[in-house]
Amino acid sequence: RSRRQRQMCIRDSLSFMILSLLFFLSWLQQDVEVSSRKTVATNVERQSYHLKSVLDIQFNYLTGMASYMGEGEDLFCQENKRLIQSIVKEQDLDLIGIMKADGDTYYNNGARKNVKNRGYFKKVMQGQKIMSPPIESKVDGRTKVILAVPIYRNGKVTGALGASYNLSLIHISEPTRLA
């Protein structure tokens, strides 16, 4: 009997230890999942704030240039063309276009086309600052957004300034660490 009692005692102890270990591992897994969700949510919030800050800077550049361009008579003057060519070299903007009220557009690379039927053009000509949804470039496969701001002359929208911004240029400033 003594041997049988010891075996039962050992079996009961092992069963208790196994159940305790399973409970602990289950609790640990839940804790890791909760902690991971919090970390991911915090990182997404930080990245969203960073993206908004970067895009606000780009909008400020475009708005400043549009304000300057609105002071002149001809949107396609040489000075404006040189301005957008120089800005592309200094900013993370891939392409900048000056759009007249009829949709005729001059791009910093010298290309010209008419964008009067584009949704963003119609909205920006109503005085709205526009950011397109992210799109994949057919040229280089990179994800970009189109930013556009109205150009005012004497309080009236006379054109627009638009640019494509490469979202892959946004870097996360601190590494993502899971607790």
XYZ file of C-alpha atoms in Angstrom:
179
model
C 0.000 0.000 0.000
C 2.717 2.392 0.814
C 4.141 2.055 -2.664
C 0.740 2.520 -4.240
C 0.125 5.618 -2.124
C 3.451 7.073 -3.209
C 2.630 6.417 -6.847
C -0.745 8.125 -6.435
C 0.899 11.013 -4.637
C 3.479 11.373 -7.423
C 0.765 11.095 -10.090
C -1.348 13.717 -8.365
C 1.678 16.012 -7.963
C 2.660 15.600 -11.613
C -0.924 16.205 -12.716
C -1.058 19.366 -10.608
C 2.287 20.568 -11.998
C 1.223 19.891 -15.607
C -2.101 21.693 -15.123
C -0.317 24.597 -13.432
C 2.194 24.798 -16.275
C -0.578 24.731 -18.894
C -2.439 27.470 -17.034
C 0.730 29.562 -16.785
C 1.553 29.138 -20.495
C -2.013 30.052 -21.446
C -1.854 33.184 -19.281
C 1.573 34.061 -20.700
C 0.303 33.718 -24.284
C -2.647 36.018 -23.562
C -0.356 38.563 -21.910
C 2.007 38.537 -24.902
C -0.945 38.976 -27.313
C -2.325 41.935 -25.327
C 1.110 43.525 -25.059
C 1.757 42.992 -28.781
C -1.583 44.570 -29.728
C -0.809 47.613 -27.571
C 2.654 47.956 -29.106
C 1.315 47.656 -32.657
C -1.455 50.190 -31.934
C 1.080 52.639 -30.478
C 3.412 52.211 -33.466
C 0.561 52.712 -35.958
C -0.476 55.866 -34.107
C 3.094 57.216 -34.190
C 3.521 56.354 -37.859
C 0.189 57.994 -38.725
C 1.266 61.151 -36.909
C 4.630 61.068 -38.710
C 2.943 60.612 -42.104
C 0.574 63.506 -41.423
C 3.499 65.713 -40.372
C 5.501 64.882 -43.503
C 2.519 65.486 -45.796
C 1.711 68.761 -44.018
C 5.261 69.937 -44.775
C 4.816 69.049 -48.460
C 1.436 70.849 -48.548
C 3.070 73.909 -46.975
C 5.732 73.962 -49.725
C 3.074 73.653 -52.412
C 0.859 76.309 -50.808
C 3.774 78.732 -50.550
C 4.731 78.192 -54.186
C 1.090 78.502 -55.291
C 0.790 81.792 -53.430
C 3.898 83.105 -55.172
C 2.722 81.887 -58.590
C -0.662 83.552 -58.104
C 1.017 86.953 -58.044
C 2.120 86.679 -61.682
C 0.136 87.024 -64.897
C 1.241 83.811 -66.664
C 1.306 80.551 -64.695
C 3.567 78.968 -67.331
C 6.179 81.743 -67.210
C 9.858 80.745 -67.207
C 10.277 81.762 -63.582
C 7.534 79.358 -62.432
C 8.943 76.585 -64.592
C 12.413 77.050 -63.065
C 10.860 77.169 -59.595
C 9.162 73.769 -59.882
C 12.281 72.240 -61.446
C 14.425 73.423 -58.547
C 11.925 72.345 -55.877
C 11.842 68.753 -57.167
C 15.608 68.571 -56.672
C 15.303 69.686 -53.028
C 12.107 67.902 -51.904
C 10.763 64.357 -51.881
C 8.329 65.217 -54.641
C 8.614 63.127 -57.804
C 6.729 65.332 -60.218
C 5.245 68.822 -59.919
C 2.683 70.247 -62.319
C 1.326 73.770 -62.791
C -2.319 73.563 -63.887
C -4.187 76.369 -65.596
C -7.943 76.809 -65.119
C -8.639 75.005 -68.427
C -6.698 71.928 -67.253
C -3.571 72.510 -69.343
C -0.671 71.358 -67.193
C 3.072 71.897 -67.392
C 5.288 69.434 -65.477
C 8.785 69.977 -64.131
C 10.146 67.392 -66.599
C 8.818 69.492 -69.536
C 5.823 67.265 -70.267
C 2.442 68.852 -70.949
C -1.027 67.361 -70.772
C -4.589 68.315 -69.959
C -6.053 67.099 -66.658
C -9.452 68.854 -66.743
C -11.326 65.539 -66.482
C -9.447 64.305 -63.411
C -11.396 64.267 -60.144
C -8.620 65.935 -58.155
C -8.458 68.794 -60.682
C -12.171 69.523 -60.401
C -11.952 69.605 -56.596
C -8.827 71.749 -56.419
C -10.387 74.240 -58.851
C -13.217 74.596 -56.301
C -10.600 75.798 -53.805
C -9.997 72.497 -52.001
C -6.600 71.202 -50.908
C -6.433 67.633 -52.253
C -4.630 64.425 -51.354
C -5.434 61.362 -53.445
C -5.673 57.876 -51.990
C -2.376 55.957 -52.247
C -1.816 54.703 -55.779
C 0.822 52.453 -57.312
C 2.859 54.190 -59.988
C 2.666 52.544 -63.398
C 6.154 53.884 -64.101
C 8.197 52.690 -61.109
C 5.774 50.574 -59.032
C 6.182 52.820 -55.973
C 3.244 53.852 -53.805
C 2.464 57.542 -54.171
C -0.156 60.142 -53.345
C -1.084 63.165 -55.423
C -1.111 66.456 -53.519
C -2.744 69.531 -55.072
C -3.447 73.080 -53.884
C -5.303 75.931 -55.593
C -3.512 78.959 -57.023
C -5.350 82.187 -56.217
C -5.123 85.537 -57.988
C -7.125 88.412 -56.501
C -9.133 85.948 -54.361
C -10.174 83.782 -57.333
C -8.876 80.281 -58.149
C -6.949 80.661 -61.412
C -5.114 77.337 -61.436
C -3.533 74.710 -59.251
C -0.193 73.277 -58.265
C 0.045 69.513 -57.901
C 2.757 67.022 -57.039
C 3.224 63.306 -56.598
C 4.804 62.241 -53.308
C 6.565 58.902 -52.983
C 5.319 57.280 -49.755
C 8.223 54.829 -49.696
C 10.446 57.754 -48.682
C 8.836 57.853 -45.237
C 11.008 55.987 -42.761
C 10.114 54.827 -39.294
C 12.368 56.771 -36.959
C 12.578 54.181 -34.214
C 12.642 50.406 -34.427
C 9.527 48.451 -33.613
C 10.062 46.360 -30.502
C 7.592 43.900 -29.074
C 7.578 43.572 -25.305
